[in-house]
C-alpha cells in the first residue's frame, strides 16, 4: 500500500522492531541525561516514539512537519496504482517543483521545505541528545538540513534507509562540525552493521 500520510499502524513485526530501537537508544544515552524526542504525528511513527519514550523517560513532541511525503489521492491504494500513474522527474531541470502526475501529491520542494523548517526547530533545542522519529524519505532532508545543504541543491539528493533503521548524526564540541556517524544502521535488528565514516 502507498504510505505517505495514510495513517497506518505498525505491524507486529514493526512493534517488535520499535522495542529493539528503544532498547538500543537507551544504551547510547548517558545515565541521568534526558533526551528530547520529536516524532512525526503519523500513527506508525508515534508508536515507535512511545517505545522510545518508555525506555528513556522523556515525553514525545509531535510535529506534523516530519510526516512522510504526501502522495495525494494515491495514499492507501496499492503501490501498483501509483506506479502506473507516476511521472518520474526529469534528468535535468526543475526537479524540486516537478509534477508527478498524481493529484494532491506533494512536490519535492514543498516537502523538503517543511522538513527543513522542522529541523531548524529541532537543532535550536538546547538538549544534548535529540531523537527524531520519522520516515524513510524524510531522512534525506533531515540529513541535508543537518549538514546545511542549501534547499535549492536537493533536486538530486537521496539517502537510502530501511524501516526500523537508525541514523546517527553528531556535532563535535570543538570545531562544531556535523557528521553522519551511521546511516540507516540495522545492527540493533540483528542485521549487519553499517559502515561508518572513519
XYZ file of N, CA, C and O in Angstrom:
792
model
N 0.843 -1.190 0.000
C 0.000 0.000 0.000
C 0.882 1.245 0.000
O 1.963 1.263 0.592
N 0.379 2.296 -0.651
C 1.089 3.573 -0.657
C 0.927 4.204 0.720
O -0.182 4.327 1.235
N 2.041 4.586 1.334
C 2.014 5.156 2.684
C 1.761 6.641 2.677
O 0.629 7.094 2.643
N 2.820 7.419 2.672
C 2.650 8.869 2.732
C 1.941 9.279 3.994
O 2.324 8.894 5.100
N 0.858 10.044 3.862
C 0.100 10.489 5.020
C -0.990 9.494 5.410
O -1.726 9.731 6.361
N -1.096 8.381 4.696
C -2.053 7.336 5.057
C -1.676 6.815 6.437
O -0.551 6.388 6.664
N -2.610 6.870 7.382
C -2.260 6.672 8.788
C -2.337 5.211 9.207
O -3.214 4.814 9.973
N -1.404 4.416 8.742
C -1.368 3.004 9.093
C -0.636 2.796 10.418
O 0.212 3.592 10.807
N -0.986 1.706 11.085
C -0.351 1.362 12.363
C 0.844 0.447 12.094
O 1.025 -0.058 10.977
N 1.656 0.215 13.114
C 2.741 -0.742 13.000
C 2.184 -2.161 12.949
O 1.184 -2.469 13.597
N 2.851 -3.021 12.215
C 2.547 -4.447 12.256
C 3.161 -5.018 13.535
O 3.896 -4.328 14.254
N 2.907 -6.287 13.805
C 3.514 -6.934 14.972
C 5.033 -6.904 14.847
O 5.751 -6.645 15.828
N 5.552 -7.118 13.647
C 6.997 -7.064 13.429
C 7.510 -5.643 13.660
O 8.554 -5.447 14.273
N 6.766 -4.656 13.158
C 7.165 -3.268 13.344
C 7.227 -2.885 14.815
O 8.136 -2.169 15.240
N 6.266 -3.374 15.589
C 6.260 -3.079 17.027
C 7.460 -3.734 17.717
O 8.117 -3.116 18.569
N 7.784 -4.963 17.335
C 8.954 -5.637 17.909
C 10.226 -4.867 17.560
O 11.130 -4.723 18.398
N 10.299 -4.354 16.335
C 11.460 -3.564 15.937
C 11.526 -2.253 16.711
O 12.608 -1.789 17.070
N 10.357 -1.665 17.000
C 10.322 -0.432 17.786
C 10.890 -0.663 19.185
O 11.605 0.186 19.730
N 10.602 -1.813 19.765
C 11.151 -2.157 21.081
C 12.669 -2.278 20.994
O 13.406 -1.787 21.864
N 13.172 -2.898 19.910
C 14.626 -3.029 19.719
C 15.289 -1.670 19.531
O 16.374 -1.415 20.049
N 14.623 -0.801 18.786
C 15.125 0.567 18.579
C 15.235 1.285 19.919
O 16.257 1.900 20.230
N 14.167 1.204 20.711
C 14.142 1.886 22.012
C 15.250 1.374 22.926
O 15.929 2.153 23.606
N 15.450 0.061 22.932
C 16.500 -0.538 23.771
C 17.875 -0.039 23.332
O 18.712 0.307 24.165
N 18.119 0.018 22.028
C 19.414 0.472 21.516
C 19.646 1.940 21.890
O 20.730 2.305 22.346
N 18.628 2.770 21.699
C 18.767 4.198 22.012
C 19.045 4.393 23.504
O 19.896 5.192 23.890
N 18.344 3.654 24.338
C 18.586 3.745 25.788
C 20.057 3.476 26.095
O 20.669 4.138 26.937
N 20.657 2.520 25.404
C 22.050 2.166 25.640
C 23.050 3.195 25.152
O 24.213 3.176 25.567
N 22.616 4.117 24.293
C 23.524 5.123 23.746
C 23.564 6.408 24.563
O 24.445 7.238 24.373
N 22.608 6.573 25.454
C 22.477 7.833 26.192
C 23.016 7.673 27.607
O 22.650 6.739 28.315
N 23.891 8.584 28.003
C 24.476 8.523 29.342
C 23.399 8.561 30.425
O 22.394 9.262 30.296
N 23.651 7.840 31.481
C 22.730 7.822 32.621
C 22.523 9.238 33.144
O 23.465 10.029 33.207
N 21.308 9.558 33.486
C 20.990 10.866 34.039
C 20.698 11.939 33.009
O 20.313 13.048 33.371
N 20.895 11.621 31.724
C 20.631 12.590 30.663
C 19.248 12.322 30.082
O 18.908 11.189 29.757
N 18.450 13.368 29.973
C 17.110 13.232 29.419
C 17.110 13.766 27.991
O 17.315 14.963 27.780
N 16.904 12.903 27.017
C 16.916 13.364 25.630
C 15.578 13.987 25.236
O 14.549 13.740 25.862
N 15.613 14.794 24.187
C 14.378 15.241 23.568
C 13.926 14.175 22.583
O 14.747 13.469 22.004
N 12.626 14.040 22.405
C 12.085 13.119 21.403
C 11.075 13.892 20.570
O 10.095 14.422 21.107
N 11.318 13.981 19.285
C 10.395 14.644 18.371
C 9.990 13.615 17.335
O 10.845 12.940 16.750
N 8.688 13.497 17.100
C 8.195 12.462 16.194
C 7.196 13.023 15.200
O 6.437 13.945 15.499
N 7.193 12.430 14.028
C 6.085 12.632 13.096
C 4.795 12.295 13.835
O 4.781 11.425 14.712
N 3.705 12.948 13.460
C 2.436 12.646 14.120
C 1.708 11.470 13.479
O 0.623 11.099 13.914
N 2.302 10.840 12.473
C 1.706 9.651 11.878
C 1.710 8.517 12.896
O 2.661 8.370 13.666
N 0.671 7.707 12.878
C 0.492 6.666 13.886
C 1.685 5.726 13.960
O 2.161 5.403 15.050
N 2.205 5.289 12.820
C 3.313 4.334 12.842
C 4.562 4.935 13.480
O 5.308 4.235 14.165
N 4.789 6.220 13.284
C 5.935 6.883 13.933
C 5.657 7.078 15.418
O 6.545 6.873 16.262
N 4.441 7.482 15.757
C 4.089 7.693 17.171
C 4.265 6.426 17.988
O 4.724 6.474 19.128
N 3.907 5.287 17.422
C 4.044 4.015 18.148
C 5.522 3.737 18.474
O 5.844 3.271 19.558
N 6.391 4.035 17.528
C 7.825 3.857 17.767
C 8.301 4.844 18.821
O 9.037 4.486 19.746
N 7.870 6.087 18.690
C 8.270 7.118 19.657
C 7.807 6.771 21.070
O 8.519 7.044 22.047
N 6.642 6.152 21.199
C 6.138 5.754 22.519
C 7.065 4.734 23.170
O 7.321 4.797 24.379
N 7.574 3.799 22.383
C 8.505 2.801 22.924
C 9.801 3.471 23.400
O 10.325 3.144 24.459
N 10.277 4.421 22.606
C 11.496 5.149 22.990
C 11.239 5.972 24.247
O 12.059 6.004 25.168
N 10.093 6.616 24.303
C 9.716 7.406 25.474
C 9.715 6.553 26.740
O 10.238 6.953 27.790
N 9.136 5.353 26.639
C 9.101 4.444 27.782
C 10.509 4.043 28.217
O 10.782 3.899 29.411
N 11.397 3.868 27.250
C 12.760 3.409 27.556
C 13.631 4.496 28.168
O 14.462 4.213 29.033
N 13.461 5.747 27.721
C 14.371 6.807 28.179
C 13.728 7.787 29.162
O 14.412 8.648 29.710
N 12.422 7.683 29.361
C 11.757 8.536 30.337
C 11.536 9.963 29.890
O 11.506 10.871 30.726
N 11.407 10.184 28.587
C 11.149 11.534 28.058
C 9.790 11.580 27.378
O 9.340 10.593 26.794
N 9.172 12.746 27.420
C 7.909 12.939 26.709
C 8.192 13.112 25.213
O 9.290 13.512 24.821
N 7.197 12.811 24.404
C 7.309 12.929 22.949
C 6.632 14.212 22.490
O 5.510 14.508 22.893
N 7.308 14.968 21.637
C 6.712 16.119 20.978
C 6.362 15.700 19.557
O 7.227 15.213 18.826
N 5.099 15.861 19.173
C 4.665 15.502 17.824
C 4.807 16.704 16.900
O 4.458 17.827 17.268
N 5.292 16.451 15.691
C 5.494 17.519 14.716
C 5.069 17.018 13.336
O 5.732 16.160 12.750
N 3.977 17.558 12.833
C 3.449 17.102 11.542
C 4.392 17.426 10.386
O 4.281 16.849 9.313
N 5.332 18.332 10.591
C 6.297 18.647 9.536
C 7.244 17.478 9.268
O 7.914 17.446 8.231
N 7.293 16.497 10.165
C 8.135 15.321 9.984
C 7.394 14.162 9.322
O 7.917 13.055 9.222
N 6.184 14.407 8.849
C 5.444 13.367 8.125
C 6.160 12.995 6.835
O 6.912 13.780 6.272
N 5.859 11.790 6.379
C 6.351 11.337 5.073
C 5.767 12.242 3.991
O 4.838 13.022 4.235
N 6.314 12.153 2.799
C 5.788 12.892 1.653
C 4.336 12.490 1.422
O 3.983 11.314 1.527
N 3.504 13.452 1.112
C 2.117 13.156 0.770
C 2.025 12.730 -0.686
O 2.581 13.383 -1.568
N 1.327 11.619 -0.910
C 1.114 11.115 -2.268
C -0.311 11.365 -2.747
O -0.786 10.718 -3.671
N -0.983 12.332 -2.123
C -2.298 12.750 -2.593
C -3.298 11.609 -2.666
O -3.416 10.810 -1.735
N -3.995 11.508 -3.799
C -5.069 10.513 -3.922
C -4.542 9.078 -4.011
O -5.326 8.132 -3.950
N -3.236 8.907 -4.110
C -2.664 7.555 -4.177
C -2.573 6.892 -2.807
O -2.452 5.660 -2.720
N -2.645 7.667 -1.750
C -2.420 7.116 -0.415
C -3.474 6.080 -0.034
O -4.668 6.283 -0.249
N -2.981 4.975 0.517
C -3.862 3.885 0.924
C -4.210 2.940 -0.215
O -4.835 1.909 -0.001
N -3.818 3.284 -1.433
C -4.079 2.426 -2.592
C -2.908 1.458 -2.787
O -1.817 1.684 -2.257
N -3.101 0.429 -3.604
C -1.978 -0.475 -3.892
C -0.834 0.277 -4.572
O -1.065 1.193 -5.368
N 0.405 -0.095 -4.265
C 1.582 0.557 -4.843
C 1.521 0.538 -6.367
O 1.936 1.486 -7.028
N 0.995 -0.520 -6.939
C 0.903 -0.634 -8.393
C 0.066 0.491 -9.001
O 0.356 0.995 -10.082
N -0.985 0.912 -8.273
C -1.841 2.005 -8.755
C -1.010 3.266 -8.947
O -1.114 3.961 -9.950
N -0.146 3.568 -7.965
C 0.715 4.741 -8.059
C 1.764 4.564 -9.155
O 1.995 5.475 -9.955
N 2.373 3.395 -9.207
C 3.433 3.145 -10.190
C 2.944 3.353 -11.624
O 3.689 3.833 -12.478
N 1.703 3.003 -11.897
C 1.143 3.127 -13.242
C 0.884 4.580 -13.639
O 0.760 4.885 -14.823
N 0.796 5.473 -12.671
C 0.452 6.871 -12.943
C 1.611 7.846 -12.697
O 1.569 8.987 -13.116
N 2.600 7.385 -11.988
C 3.686 8.253 -11.553
C 4.524 8.748 -12.730
O 4.917 7.976 -13.599
N 4.779 10.043 -12.757
C 5.633 10.655 -13.782
C 6.971 10.971 -13.115
O 7.045 11.841 -12.246
N 8.051 10.253 -13.477
C 9.337 10.491 -12.821
C 9.891 11.874 -13.139
O 9.548 12.465 -14.170
N 10.747 12.396 -12.275
C 11.312 13.732 -12.504
C 12.241 13.718 -13.712
O 12.783 12.672 -14.081
N 12.445 14.878 -14.311
C 13.354 14.952 -15.458
C 14.802 14.723 -15.027
O 15.154 14.949 -13.874
N 15.622 14.280 -15.951
C 17.037 14.075 -15.661
C 17.701 15.413 -15.342
O 18.528 15.512 -14.442
N 17.329 16.451 -16.076
C 17.809 17.801 -15.806
C 16.610 18.728 -15.743
O 15.549 18.420 -16.260
N 16.781 19.850 -15.099
C 15.679 20.803 -14.994
C 15.227 20.962 -13.564
O 15.924 20.600 -12.617
N 14.029 21.494 -13.391
C 13.488 21.797 -12.069
C 12.887 20.543 -11.438
O 11.707 20.264 -11.584
N 13.703 19.791 -10.744
C 13.256 18.549 -10.133
C 12.495 18.788 -8.823
O 11.706 17.955 -8.399
N 12.721 19.928 -8.182
C 12.053 20.206 -6.911
C 10.583 20.566 -7.082
O 9.777 20.315 -6.191
N 10.232 21.162 -8.219
C 8.838 21.573 -8.445
C 8.144 20.713 -9.493
O 7.115 21.085 -10.026
N 8.701 19.543 -9.749
C 8.157 18.611 -10.730
C 6.787 18.086 -10.302
O 6.578 17.720 -9.144
N 5.848 18.035 -11.250
C 4.513 17.466 -11.027
C 4.575 15.983 -11.354
O 4.840 15.599 -12.495
N 4.334 15.128 -10.358
C 4.449 13.681 -10.530
C 3.228 13.042 -11.174
O 3.186 11.818 -11.345
N 2.228 13.850 -11.517
C 1.061 13.319 -12.215
C 0.003 12.710 -11.320
O -0.944 12.083 -11.803
N 0.118 12.884 -9.998
C -0.857 12.326 -9.060
C -1.524 13.490 -8.334
O -0.853 14.215 -7.594
N -2.825 13.707 -8.551
C -3.495 14.837 -7.903
C -3.306 14.852 -6.387
O -3.457 13.823 -5.722
N -2.940 16.010 -5.880
C -2.768 16.189 -4.443
C -1.413 15.787 -3.908
O -1.130 15.997 -2.731
N -0.547 15.202 -4.757
C 0.778 14.782 -4.288
C 1.632 16.006 -3.995
O 1.578 17.009 -4.704
N 2.411 15.907 -2.954
C 3.285 16.992 -2.528
C 4.506 17.058 -3.447
O 5.102 16.040 -3.783
N 4.869 18.249 -3.843
C 6.070 18.408 -4.658
C 7.298 18.323 -3.758
O 7.261 18.707 -2.585
N 8.382 17.843 -4.324
C 9.596 17.597 -3.545
C 10.091 18.859 -2.852
O 10.516 18.814 -1.692
N 10.021 20.005 -3.526
C 10.490 21.247 -2.927
C 9.683 21.643 -1.708
O 10.244 22.084 -0.689
N 8.359 21.476 -1.771
C 7.494 21.799 -0.630
C 7.748 20.828 0.527
O 7.779 21.220 1.699
N 7.905 19.565 0.176
C 8.203 18.519 1.154
C 9.511 18.830 1.886
O 9.578 18.856 3.120
N 10.555 19.121 1.122
C 11.860 19.432 1.714
C 11.788 20.673 2.598
O 12.361 20.703 3.696
N 11.073 21.690 2.159
C 10.982 22.944 2.920
C 10.339 22.724 4.285
O 10.789 23.298 5.288
N 9.317 21.875 4.355
C 8.684 21.667 5.664
C 9.582 20.864 6.594
O 9.635 21.115 7.802
N 10.350 19.903 6.036
C 11.289 19.153 6.883
C 12.409 20.076 7.360
O 12.821 20.022 8.528
N 12.892 20.948 6.488
C 13.917 21.923 6.892
C 13.397 22.810 8.029
O 14.125 23.127 8.963
N 12.149 23.198 7.939
C 11.547 24.020 8.984
C 11.526 23.260 10.315
O 11.850 23.816 11.375
N 11.159 21.978 10.274
C 11.156 21.166 11.491
C 12.564 21.040 12.051
O 12.784 21.162 13.266
N 13.534 20.805 11.177
C 14.912 20.646 11.631
C 15.471 21.929 12.244
O 16.264 21.879 13.191
N 15.061 23.058 11.744
C 15.500 24.328 12.336
C 15.069 24.394 13.799
O 15.846 24.795 14.677
N 13.834 23.964 14.075
C 13.337 23.952 15.454
C 14.076 22.926 16.300
O 14.436 23.188 17.451
N 14.308 21.742 15.731
C 14.956 20.664 16.471
C 16.395 21.038 16.814
O 16.848 20.862 17.955
N 17.132 21.559 15.850
C 18.538 21.921 16.077
C 18.668 23.042 17.104
O 19.633 23.097 17.860
N 17.674 23.915 17.180
C 17.705 25.030 18.131
C 17.470 24.585 19.577
O 17.741 25.331 20.512
N 16.988 23.355 19.756
C 16.712 22.863 21.104
C 18.014 22.695 21.883
O 19.010 22.211 21.347
N 18.038 23.057 23.168
C 19.277 23.006 23.941
C 19.637 21.626 24.490
O 20.650 21.489 25.162
N 18.852 20.587 24.221
C 19.146 19.273 24.801
C 20.404 18.662 24.180
O 20.741 18.936 23.025
N 21.076 17.825 24.960
C 22.325 17.200 24.497
C 22.057 16.111 23.460
O 22.807 15.951 22.501
N 20.999 15.334 23.681
C 20.607 14.276 22.761
C 19.206 14.567 22.242
O 18.321 14.936 23.019
N 19.029 14.359 20.969
C 17.718 14.574 20.357
C 17.385 13.347 19.514
O 18.196 12.936 18.676
N 16.243 12.751 19.762
C 15.794 11.594 18.990
C 14.700 12.082 18.046
O 13.727 12.705 18.478
N 14.868 11.794 16.763
C 13.878 12.172 15.750
C 13.289 10.888 15.186
O 14.017 10.040 14.669
N 11.985 10.737 15.297
C 11.306 9.550 14.784
C 10.508 9.980 13.565
O 9.564 10.775 13.665
N 10.902 9.453 12.414
C 10.263 9.897 11.181
C 10.252 8.776 10.151
O 10.320 7.601 10.519
N 10.213 9.110 8.887
C 10.002 8.151 7.807
C 11.183 8.147 6.835
O 12.003 9.069 6.821
N 11.220 7.119 5.985
C 12.351 6.891 5.101
C 12.722 8.031 4.178
O 13.889 8.438 4.104
N 11.748 8.573 3.454
C 12.046 9.651 2.515
C 12.430 10.925 3.270
O 13.274 11.698 2.829
N 11.848 11.128 4.429
C 12.135 12.317 5.236
C 13.615 12.354 5.636
O 14.218 13.425 5.744
N 14.204 11.163 5.828
C 15.588 11.088 6.280
C 16.531 11.895 5.394
O 17.439 12.565 5.900
N 16.336 11.859 4.082
C 17.201 12.621 3.177
C 17.239 14.092 3.576
O 18.306 14.707 3.650
N 16.095 14.661 3.888
C 16.029 16.085 4.191
C 16.467 16.389 5.614
O 16.978 17.475 5.896
N 16.291 15.432 6.525
C 16.828 15.588 7.881
C 18.352 15.700 7.812
O 18.956 16.609 8.397
N 18.973 14.791 7.069
C 20.433 14.814 6.930
C 20.891 16.077 6.208
O 21.843 16.749 6.624
N 20.223 16.408 5.113
C 20.611 17.586 4.332
C 20.509 18.856 5.171
O 21.381 19.728 5.113
N 19.453 18.967 5.978
C 19.314 20.133 6.858
C 20.411 20.134 7.920
O 20.962 21.189 8.255
N 20.746 18.960 8.441
C 21.778 18.837 9.469
C 23.124 19.351 8.969
O 23.831 20.060 9.674
N 23.481 18.992 7.736
C 24.780 19.420 7.190
C 24.670 20.765 6.458
O 25.613 21.204 5.819
N 23.506 21.377 6.560
C 23.232 22.702 5.998
C 23.415 22.751 4.482
O 23.938 23.717 3.938
N 22.950 21.701 3.809
C 22.917 21.712 2.357
C 21.847 22.709 1.926
O 20.744 22.688 2.472
N 22.127 23.604 0.998
C 21.111 24.565 0.568
C 19.878 23.854 -0.003
O 20.006 22.865 -0.739
N 18.725 24.347 0.347
C 17.463 23.746 -0.085
C 17.401 23.586 -1.600
O 16.952 22.564 -2.113
N 17.911 24.574 -2.322
C 17.833 24.526 -3.786
C 18.748 23.459 -4.392
O 18.659 23.170 -5.589
N 19.604 22.837 -3.580
C 20.522 21.801 -4.071
C 19.961 20.393 -3.904
O 20.661 19.416 -4.164
N 18.725 20.269 -3.473
C 18.186 18.962 -3.098
C 17.532 18.183 -4.240
O 17.020 17.095 -4.017
N 17.570 18.712 -5.446
C 16.898 18.034 -6.552
C 17.371 16.616 -6.784
O 16.601 15.760 -7.214
N 18.636 16.346 -6.497
C 19.195 15.019 -6.743
C 19.552 14.265 -5.463
O 20.037 13.140 -5.521
N 19.351 14.859 -4.325
C 19.784 14.247 -3.066
C 18.917 13.052 -2.687
O 17.691 13.078 -2.826
N 19.562 11.989 -2.182
C 18.832 10.827 -1.686
C 19.741 10.009 -0.780
O 20.829 9.589 -1.177
N 19.321 9.804 0.463
C 19.996 8.907 1.390
C 19.049 7.737 1.641
O 17.936 7.939 2.120
N 19.470 6.547 1.306
C 18.607 5.371 1.429
C 18.526 4.889 2.873
O 19.493 4.974 3.627
N 17.362 4.350 3.221
C 17.191 3.759 4.542
C 16.237 2.580 4.425
O 15.640 2.357 3.377
N 16.114 1.844 5.506
C 15.146 0.750 5.576
C 14.295 0.954 6.818
O 14.739 1.596 7.780
N 13.070 0.416 6.839
C 12.229 0.567 8.025
C 12.929 0.031 9.273
O 13.556 -1.031 9.253
N 12.858 0.789 10.332
C 13.447 0.381 11.600
C 14.926 0.684 11.739
O 15.531 0.365 12.765
N 15.521 1.309 10.719
C 16.950 1.617 10.798
C 17.176 2.882 11.628
O 16.256 3.673 11.846
N 18.423 3.046 12.072
C 18.798 4.203 12.879
C 19.956 4.924 12.203
O 20.965 4.316 11.862
N 19.793 6.220 12.021
C 20.863 7.071 11.513
C 21.337 7.944 12.671
O 20.522 8.521 13.389
N 22.646 8.014 12.859
C 23.213 8.790 13.961
C 23.925 10.020 13.406
O 24.816 9.897 12.573
N 23.500 11.186 13.864
C 24.100 12.458 13.470
C 24.834 13.028 14.680
O 24.299 12.989 15.796
N 26.024 13.568 14.447
C 26.815 14.110 15.563
C 27.390 15.465 15.209
O 27.675 15.751 14.049
N 27.583 16.273 16.246
C 28.315 17.536 16.110
C 29.423 17.525 17.153
O 29.160 17.272 18.327
N 30.661 17.788 16.718
C 31.750 17.771 17.691
C 31.746 19.070 18.508
O 31.224 20.093 18.084
N 32.322 18.971 19.713
C 32.275 20.084 20.663
C 33.325 21.168 20.413
O 33.222 22.251 20.981
N 34.317 20.880 19.593
C 35.395 21.843 19.381
C 35.205 22.639 18.088
O 35.064 23.856 18.107
N 35.179 21.938 16.952
C 35.004 22.621 15.670
C 33.532 22.861 15.324
O 33.210 23.644 14.446
N 32.641 22.129 16.007
C 31.203 22.180 15.730
C 30.882 21.700 14.315
O 29.928 22.145 13.696
N 31.721 20.784 13.813
C 31.434 20.144 12.535
C 30.326 19.126 12.727
O 30.219 18.507 13.786
N 29.528 18.949 11.698
C 28.417 17.996 11.761
C 28.712 16.816 10.857
O 29.203 16.990 9.749
N 28.399 15.634 11.343
C 28.684 14.434 10.568
C 27.533 13.453 10.606
O 26.674 13.519 11.490
N 27.523 12.562 9.628
C 26.637 11.406 9.622
C 27.493 10.263 10.144
O 28.320 9.711 9.426
N 27.325 9.930 11.418
C 28.168 8.924 12.057
C 27.764 7.511 11.662
O 28.599 6.613 11.625
N 26.483 7.297 11.379
C 25.995 5.999 10.901
C 24.745 6.277 10.078
O 23.909 7.082 10.465
N 24.643 5.607 8.945
C 23.499 5.802 8.053
C 22.676 4.525 7.969
O 23.191 3.472 7.579
N 21.417 4.626 8.365
C 20.449 3.525 8.232
C 20.982 2.217 8.814
O 20.886 1.164 8.193
N 21.518 2.275 10.016
C 22.066 1.101 10.689
C 20.935 0.180 11.131
O 19.918 0.632 11.667
N 21.120 -1.126 10.913
C 20.111 -2.118 11.332
C 20.701 -3.151 12.285
O 20.088 -4.181 12.541
N 21.867 -2.887 12.822
C 22.518 -3.853 13.708
C 21.632 -4.192 14.910
O 21.616 -5.336 15.368
N 20.895 -3.223 15.410
C 20.011 -3.452 16.557
C 18.864 -4.413 16.226
O 18.219 -4.940 17.126
N 18.622 -4.633 14.935
C 17.573 -5.561 14.495
C 18.137 -6.933 14.151
O 17.427 -7.793 13.639
N 19.449 -7.114 14.391
C 20.080 -8.375 14.059
C 20.657 -8.399 12.663
O 21.087 -9.426 12.167
N 20.685 -7.212 11.999
C 21.239 -7.120 10.654
C 22.723 -6.823 10.717
O 23.301 -6.649 11.792
N 23.353 -6.756 9.542
C 24.783 -6.435 9.508
C 25.025 -4.994 9.941
O 24.167 -4.133 9.728
N 26.165 -4.713 10.551
C 26.456 -3.332 10.959
C 26.642 -2.431 9.741
O 27.053 -2.886 8.688
N 26.324 -1.167 9.920
C 26.511 -0.184 8.877
C 27.965 0.287 8.886
O 28.551 0.471 9.950
N 28.534 0.465 7.721
C 29.870 1.041 7.647
C 29.774 2.515 7.982
O 28.939 3.223 7.433
N 30.579 2.960 8.904
C 30.536 4.363 9.303
C 31.806 5.054 8.865
O 32.842 4.424 8.685
N 31.744 6.365 8.683
C 32.950 7.108 8.298
C 34.029 6.955 9.361
O 33.732 6.786 10.541
N 35.340 6.997 8.968
C 36.421 6.852 9.954
C 36.453 8.037 10.906
O 35.953 9.080 10.642
